[in-house]
Amino acid sequence: LARKVTKRKNVISFTNAFHGMTGVSLGLTGNSYHRQNVQDNNVTRMPYDGYMENLDTIAYLRKFLQDKSSGVDDPAAIIVETIQGEGGVNVASAHWIRELSQLAKLHGALLIIDDVQAGCGRTGDFFSFEFSDISPDMVCLSKSISGYGLPFSLLLIAPSHDKWDPAEDNGTFRGNNLAFISGAAAIKYFWSDSSFSSSIRLKEKIIIRAAEQMRDMFPQVIKSVRGRGLFYGIEFWNPETAKEVSAKCFEKKLIVETCGSDDQVIKLFPALNIPDNLLNRGMSILNDAVQTQHNFTSN
Amino acid sequence: LARKVTKRKNVISFTNAFHGMTGVSLGLTGNSYHRQNVQDNNVTRMPYDGYMENLDTIAYLRKFLQDKSSGVDDPAAIIVETIQGEGGVNVASAHWIRELSQLAKLHGALLIIDDVQAGCGRTGDFFSFEFSDISPDMVCLSKSISGYGLPFSLLLIAPSHDKWDPAEDNGTFRGNNLAFISGAAAIKYFWSDSSFSSSIRLKEKIIIRAAEQMRDMFPQVIKSVRGRGLFYGIEFWNPETAKEVSAKCFEKKLIVETCGSDDQVIKLFPALNIPDNLLNRGMSILNDAVQTQHNFTSN
Amino acid sequence: LARKVTKRKNVISFTNAFHGMTGVSLGLTGNSYHRQNVQDNNVTRMPYDGYMENLDTIAYLRKFLQDKSSGVDDPAAIIVETIQGEGGVNVASAHWIRELSQLAKLHGALLIIDDVQAGCGRTGDFFSFEFSDISPDMVCLSKSISGYGLPFSLLLIAPSHDKWDPAEDNGTFRGNNLAFISGAAAIKYFWSDSSFSSSIRLKEKIIIRAAEQMRDMFPQVIKSVRGRGLFYGIEFWNPETAKEVSAKCFEKKLIVETCGSDDQVIKLFPALNIPDNLLNRGMSILNDAVQTQHNFTSN
Amino acid sequence: LARKVTKRKNVISFTNAFHGMTGVSLGLTGNSYHRQNVQDNNVTRMPYDGYMENLDTIAYLRKFLQDKSSGVDDPAAIIVETIQGEGGVNVASAHWIRELSQLAKLHGALLIIDDVQAGCGRTGDFFSFEFSDISPDMVCLSKSISGYGLPFSLLLIAPSHDKWDPAEDNGTFRGNNLAFISGAAAIKYFWSDSSFSSSIRLKEKIIIRAAEQMRDMFPQVIKSVRGRGLFYGIEFWNPETAKEVSAKCFEKKLIVETCGSDDQVIKLFPALNIPDNLLNRGMSILNDAVQTQHNFTSN
């Protein structure tokens, strides 16, 4: 039976997603500590790439969207991080992102890439999704977008979806002029040619080599190494180890945070223009801290 | 970090679930036609037993409940039909129900069995979950519970969970006295010994034999036969066939409804005390209707 | 600036309203004891006729509906009882109801009369709103509508608003056939001419006379007497007195309930076909109980 | 009957309130253009000081809070602007604010003063509520608080209510260090003694004199003049006039915005350190624009 058309309200978000700490977007966040009181009737939670062994997460989502009795309404949008930072540096494959994008198109849902952590060159390209060759409907940008540490966030909207009147979503600090200037300068300075991108990829090699070496040396301590660009995670078998390693590094003036649902992952997130020797030194401090933990555990 | 305890609000419901047409429970229903405007922020949808090939639906649910960053809060309750009637006569196994019950206990969630369609002897036992040997926290009963077609519904609550004051949930027709009397008489009459139960199981054999015979004769028309007690579904490859068969039967004075997300299943739901010859006659009318459709399709 | 049209979701309900104990309608109810956990984002609470001294409640509502910045959205509907039963036998005037009806029309809102307590002849006419000469968009009927105590409720919808498909809002007991028959018979029997209506008005006189006499005799005990038809309330200065009087009457086999936000009102709600001598006897028992309380208080 | 204690969720907000454009707080806003899609189940709307002639708005609120059947739950908080800026420069009296504060205390609700527009010296004192001698539980500050136009907002919380863990409500730009420095410097520079406060009050006299003179000269054009400190509104009988006057001023390089539910009010909101001659010149441009409109209307 044909039913009256109703406005779509449902947004699909993923396990271990993190979309910030403000009111409405908090409902999208997976982590129960951060999200604590907020549950949103417009959010349907779906499994992220690799969430469960032997689960084809795209097939799962497809099934729910196709089945009119699945209990999941046609979504207005699907919001996703290509790499889940707070969620534990979970890395979606280019294939998965592509299939997700196709699924969104097929079911008339907007695809929103939350590129707050993974964007602005973090993965080597300016946008984290470039490697998957998709064209999202909206992109969230923030953090280093001002090029100078100034408060500045952007929501890119595909022109065909932009229904806002000029100045409709206003606010006292909605246009931080200084950040407009510095942001434009930064894009011009860093992204006029591919040299910055290349340098990021070279630095990534330093991280990979050091991190994989650690993993191979301490397989009882380190469970896995994963990431893209200058955005890597080292997952420990034991969350306590991650905590101790982070503390040990801090003593040596290296800041590496833990993330993941049990804080079991150490996140490597250096400045994109970090000099190679400094990056090497950081990896060396990290290696020493892991070694110490390994020795401690072995005894 | 330890957080303040908050009252649980989340209820887990399943794909293709049907829990009635009234306000709050409508949010639990999977079917988008029935549920259309109602989406509930307190309902998390999980896959029912057998929802997707190669998916261990219990393992899936367990993963979401264990992972503090899955985005699914600790549930107040899990509500489930042991056989999904409107959903297409999907039959949960005793093993699945048992594991679900254990999961509910482990995570401090109430297990609510919606036995409106499958209860009151429909599966051979009075309660549809008896074969799985679980002890639910709440049971919903209705339909033939009055024994005489009178409006009457019950919510059984395990005494340890019953926090209601006497007459707290009142209403003009909340106690339909006539139905109390007839319901008590029916239970006494039908359920004092096991004879009624035995007769149901004998009649089930009539259905199985006839239905499986149809399936074997018309494998291009019938996809599967499934059910328990006097609650069977015949799934057709083509929803149109189901519709035609139902219409054909109606012409011959046999009422069989379609169900399932595409109305692709014909539901067999005879009176529990139907005489054998009448049941045989019904199955024969059904067989003829399927045959007609088969011939029609083959040409 | 012109904005996109959005579906109206807001329903206006009144202070001290009572619209039943089921899920969605519970949000409309004023009483916090009954409504406890339910708060509805689609309900705006407005003051009922006479809610506050010196407040023109219609002017107040009009102001909120006219002012685009009042914070109250255009309502989909306004739901109201012409006499608030559970709320304390608060009686709206014909003038107030008429103005409310006009306001609803002016702002494109449906007017829903909840006639569950006040309808079916309770006020002398079949519908409680007939004296105000309005034509509501929907009317809720229940209680004695079956004419025989059978579970039966109706929602009358003005044909122009009826968008339901046949059998769309179905349910196992949605059509209680026995009640259809008895209800039709009752309407034919009682409402074919005006004699029943006249007899109700005569019986009302018995109540008024007795109740006003009590009020005049015990002005320190009784605060006010109000009502229409066979639906009267006696408000006591002290809720304790109402409770004691009700208990005293019960000892003498007269059931009179308390109502109002502090249970400070005794509700008179006899059968519409109560014999005059029985009604007189009831009023006499009530009078004795009030007298006893008066003497008790005076000493 | 005693009921289980439940967490309070209800927040009382007022007609014509404006509390910003972000997700959750948007539900508090009165203006339907700004708030359009957002309705919040936790917001109860009450009439602001002076909202309706002959309405004692404090008595009205008190009645709703006292009456257990009013339909308004015990509020967690009451949020209010002492002067409603976007709402049309509606000025609450010191007496009203004091009574509101007492009512909040009596009913265990937090009093939140949204001092985003009226705070930071705008009314002559640093906080806009100082003249009423209350001590709110929370205060929202923003706009000029950084002293230098940098993005910076604060929520002051009475220490007894501060349950946050250190860094619990974090975010990339949650601590704008530059604004911390400039904000502290600004407070030291402007608020170490009472000279800034005194100069604001002197400038207020310039506005009052000029504005009241306009009102007296053009009573058919101007309906009222109201405000406190350097926060004044000139209400026109006709919203079109306000619009024309604003446009005319803009031609002469004076920016004055319109506000109020019909944009019928011109808001005067000069820099607090505006030189007297510049302020005089602005008022003179405004006067000319009103005169022009007056002449235009008279012909």
PDB file of N, CA, C and O in Angstrom, chain D residues 175-201:
ATOM      1  N   GLY D 175      39.020  25.512  25.283  1.00  0.00           N
ATOM      2  CA  GLY D 175      39.780  26.535  26.005  1.00  0.00           C
ATOM      3  C   GLY D 175      40.551  27.380  25.005  1.00  0.00           C
ATOM      4  O   GLY D 175      41.613  26.964  24.542  1.00  0.00           O
ATOM      5  N   ASN D 176      40.020  28.555  24.659  1.00  0.00           N
ATOM      6  CA  ASN D 176      40.675  29.447  23.706  1.00  0.00           C
ATOM      7  C   ASN D 176      41.648  30.320  24.490  1.00  0.00           C
ATOM      8  O   ASN D 176      41.287  31.371  25.004  1.00  0.00           O
ATOM      9  N   ASN D 177      42.907  29.871  24.568  1.00  0.00           N
ATOM     10  CA  ASN D 177      43.869  30.487  25.473  1.00  0.00           C
ATOM     11  C   ASN D 177      44.021  31.992  25.282  1.00  0.00           C
ATOM     12  O   ASN D 177      44.084  32.761  26.243  1.00  0.00           O
ATOM     13  N   LEU D 178      44.081  32.412  24.021  1.00  0.00           N
ATOM     14  CA  LEU D 178      44.241  33.826  23.729  1.00  0.00           C
ATOM     15  C   LEU D 178      43.102  34.632  24.351  1.00  0.00           C
ATOM     16  O   LEU D 178      43.311  35.691  24.946  1.00  0.00           O
ATOM     17  N   ALA D 179      41.890  34.071  24.256  1.00  0.00           N
ATOM     18  CA  ALA D 179      40.727  34.759  24.821  1.00  0.00           C
ATOM     19  C   ALA D 179      40.748  34.749  26.345  1.00  0.00           C
ATOM     20  O   ALA D 179      40.245  35.676  26.980  1.00  0.00           O
ATOM     21  N   PHE D 180      41.325  33.711  26.940  1.00  0.00           N
ATOM     22  CA  PHE D 180      41.483  33.694  28.398  1.00  0.00           C
ATOM     23  C   PHE D 180      42.312  34.911  28.839  1.00  0.00           C
ATOM     24  O   PHE D 180      41.964  35.620  29.785  1.00  0.00           O
ATOM     25  N   ILE D 181      43.405  35.123  28.135  1.00  0.00           N
ATOM     26  CA  ILE D 181      44.313  36.222  28.472  1.00  0.00           C
ATOM     27  C   ILE D 181      43.648  37.575  28.266  1.00  0.00           C
ATOM     28  O   ILE D 181      43.624  38.425  29.167  1.00  0.00           O
ATOM     29  N   SER D 182      43.062  37.752  27.074  1.00  0.00           N
ATOM     30  CA  SER D 182      42.466  39.061  26.772  1.00  0.00           C
ATOM     31  C   SER D 182      41.249  39.310  27.665  1.00  0.00           C
ATOM     32  O   SER D 182      41.009  40.439  28.099  1.00  0.00           O
ATOM     33  N   GLY D 183      40.498  38.247  27.960  1.00  0.00           N
ATOM     34  CA  GLY D 183      39.324  38.391  28.821  1.00  0.00           C
ATOM     35  C   GLY D 183      39.724  38.814  30.227  1.00  0.00           C
ATOM     36  O   GLY D 183      39.110  39.722  30.816  1.00  0.00           O
ATOM     37  N   ALA D 184      40.754  38.164  30.768  1.00  0.00           N
ATOM     38  CA  ALA D 184      41.210  38.535  32.113  1.00  0.00           C
ATOM     39  C   ALA D 184      41.713  39.969  32.129  1.00  0.00           C
ATOM     40  O   ALA D 184      41.422  40.748  33.053  1.00  0.00           O
ATOM     41  N   ALA D 185      42.449  40.345  31.054  1.00  0.00           N
ATOM     42  CA  ALA D 185      42.954  41.712  30.964  1.00  0.00           C
ATOM     43  C   ALA D 185      41.807  42.720  30.906  1.00  0.00           C
ATOM     44  O   ALA D 185      41.840  43.773  31.549  1.00  0.00           O
ATOM     45  N   ALA D 186      40.769  42.378  30.139  1.00  0.00           N
ATOM     46  CA  ALA D 186      39.635  43.293  29.985  1.00  0.00           C
ATOM     47  C   ALA D 186      38.919  43.501  31.318  1.00  0.00           C
ATOM     48  O   ALA D 186      38.557  44.633  31.676  1.00  0.00           O
ATOM     49  N   ILE D 187      38.723  42.436  32.060  1.00  0.00           N
ATOM     50  CA  ILE D 187      38.049  42.563  33.351  1.00  0.00           C
ATOM     51  C   ILE D 187      38.873  43.438  34.285  1.00  0.00           C
ATOM     52  O   ILE D 187      38.347  44.327  34.964  1.00  0.00           O
ATOM     53  N   LYS D 188      40.177  43.216  34.279  1.00  0.00           N
ATOM     54  CA  LYS D 188      41.055  44.012  35.134  1.00  0.00           C
ATOM     55  C   LYS D 188      41.016  45.487  34.718  1.00  0.00           C
ATOM     56  O   LYS D 188      40.887  46.382  35.550  1.00  0.00           O
ATOM     57  N   TYR D 189      41.085  45.706  33.417  1.00  0.00           N
ATOM     58  CA  TYR D 189      41.159  47.074  32.892  1.00  0.00           C
ATOM     59  C   TYR D 189      39.854  47.836  33.142  1.00  0.00           C
ATOM     60  O   TYR D 189      39.864  48.976  33.582  1.00  0.00           O
ATOM     61  N   PHE D 190      38.730  47.218  32.835  1.00  0.00           N
ATOM     62  CA  PHE D 190      37.458  47.944  32.885  1.00  0.00           C
ATOM     63  C   PHE D 190      36.762  47.900  34.247  1.00  0.00           C
ATOM     64  O   PHE D 190      35.964  48.764  34.565  1.00  0.00           O
ATOM     65  N   TRP D 191      37.017  46.838  35.030  1.00  0.00           N
ATOM     66  CA  TRP D 191      36.173  46.619  36.204  1.00  0.00           C
ATOM     67  C   TRP D 191      36.909  46.683  37.536  1.00  0.00           C
ATOM     68  O   TRP D 191      36.365  46.278  38.570  1.00  0.00           O
ATOM     69  N   SER D 192      38.136  47.252  37.525  1.00  0.00           N
ATOM     70  CA  SER D 192      38.871  47.370  38.786  1.00  0.00           C
ATOM     71  C   SER D 192      38.255  48.428  39.691  1.00  0.00           C
ATOM     72  O   SER D 192      38.347  48.368  40.908  1.00  0.00           O
ATOM     73  N   ASP D 193      37.654  49.433  39.087  1.00  0.00           N
ATOM     74  CA  ASP D 193      36.916  50.409  39.900  1.00  0.00           C
ATOM     75  C   ASP D 193      35.585  50.712  39.208  1.00  0.00           C
ATOM     76  O   ASP D 193      35.252  50.081  38.217  1.00  0.00           O
ATOM     77  N   SER D 194      34.850  51.672  39.733  1.00  0.00           N
ATOM     78  CA  SER D 194      33.479  51.901  39.248  1.00  0.00           C
ATOM     79  C   SER D 194      33.409  52.926  38.123  1.00  0.00           C
ATOM     80  O   SER D 194      32.324  53.320  37.706  1.00  0.00           O
ATOM     81  N   SER D 195      34.584  53.367  37.611  1.00  0.00           N
ATOM     82  CA  SER D 195      34.542  54.463  36.628  1.00  0.00           C
ATOM     83  C   SER D 195      33.873  54.033  35.313  1.00  0.00           C
ATOM     84  O   SER D 195      33.113  54.805  34.726  1.00  0.00           O
ATOM     85  N   PHE D 196      34.130  52.812  34.882  1.00  0.00           N
ATOM     86  CA  PHE D 196      33.517  52.347  33.623  1.00  0.00           C
ATOM     87  C   PHE D 196      32.005  52.267  33.793  1.00  0.00           C
ATOM     88  O   PHE D 196      31.240  52.732  32.937  1.00  0.00           O
ATOM     89  N   SER D 197      31.603  51.710  34.913  1.00  0.00           N
ATOM     90  CA  SER D 197      30.189  51.611  35.240  1.00  0.00           C
ATOM     91  C   SER D 197      29.520  52.987  35.228  1.00  0.00           C
ATOM     92  O   SER D 197      28.455  53.173  34.637  1.00  0.00           O
ATOM     93  N   SER D 198      30.183  53.963  35.833  1.00  0.00           N
ATOM     94  CA  SER D 198      29.628  55.317  35.877  1.00  0.00           C
ATOM     95  C   SER D 198      29.506  55.909  34.481  1.00  0.00           C
ATOM     96  O   SER D 198      28.505  56.559  34.147  1.00  0.00           O
ATOM     97  N   SER D 199      30.513  55.671  33.645  1.00  0.00           N
ATOM     98  CA  SER D 199      30.489  56.254  32.296  1.00  0.00           C
ATOM     99  C   SER D 199      29.352  55.643  31.475  1.00  0.00           C
ATOM    100  O   SER D 199      28.745  56.323  30.650  1.00  0.00           O
ATOM    101  N   ILE D 200      29.068  54.372  31.711  1.00  0.00           N
ATOM    102  CA  ILE D 200      27.950  53.734  31.002  1.00  0.00           C
ATOM    103  C   ILE D 200      26.633  54.396  31.392  1.00  0.00           C
ATOM    104  O   ILE D 200      25.787  54.700  30.551  1.00  0.00           O
ATOM    105  N   ARG D 201      26.482  54.645  32.688  1.00  0.00           N
ATOM    106  CA  ARG D 201      25.235  55.286  33.144  1.00  0.00           C
ATOM    107  C   ARG D 201      25.085  56.703  32.576  1.00  0.00           C
ATOM    108  O   ARG D 201      23.969  57.154  32.291  1.00  0.00           O
TER     109      ARG D 201
END
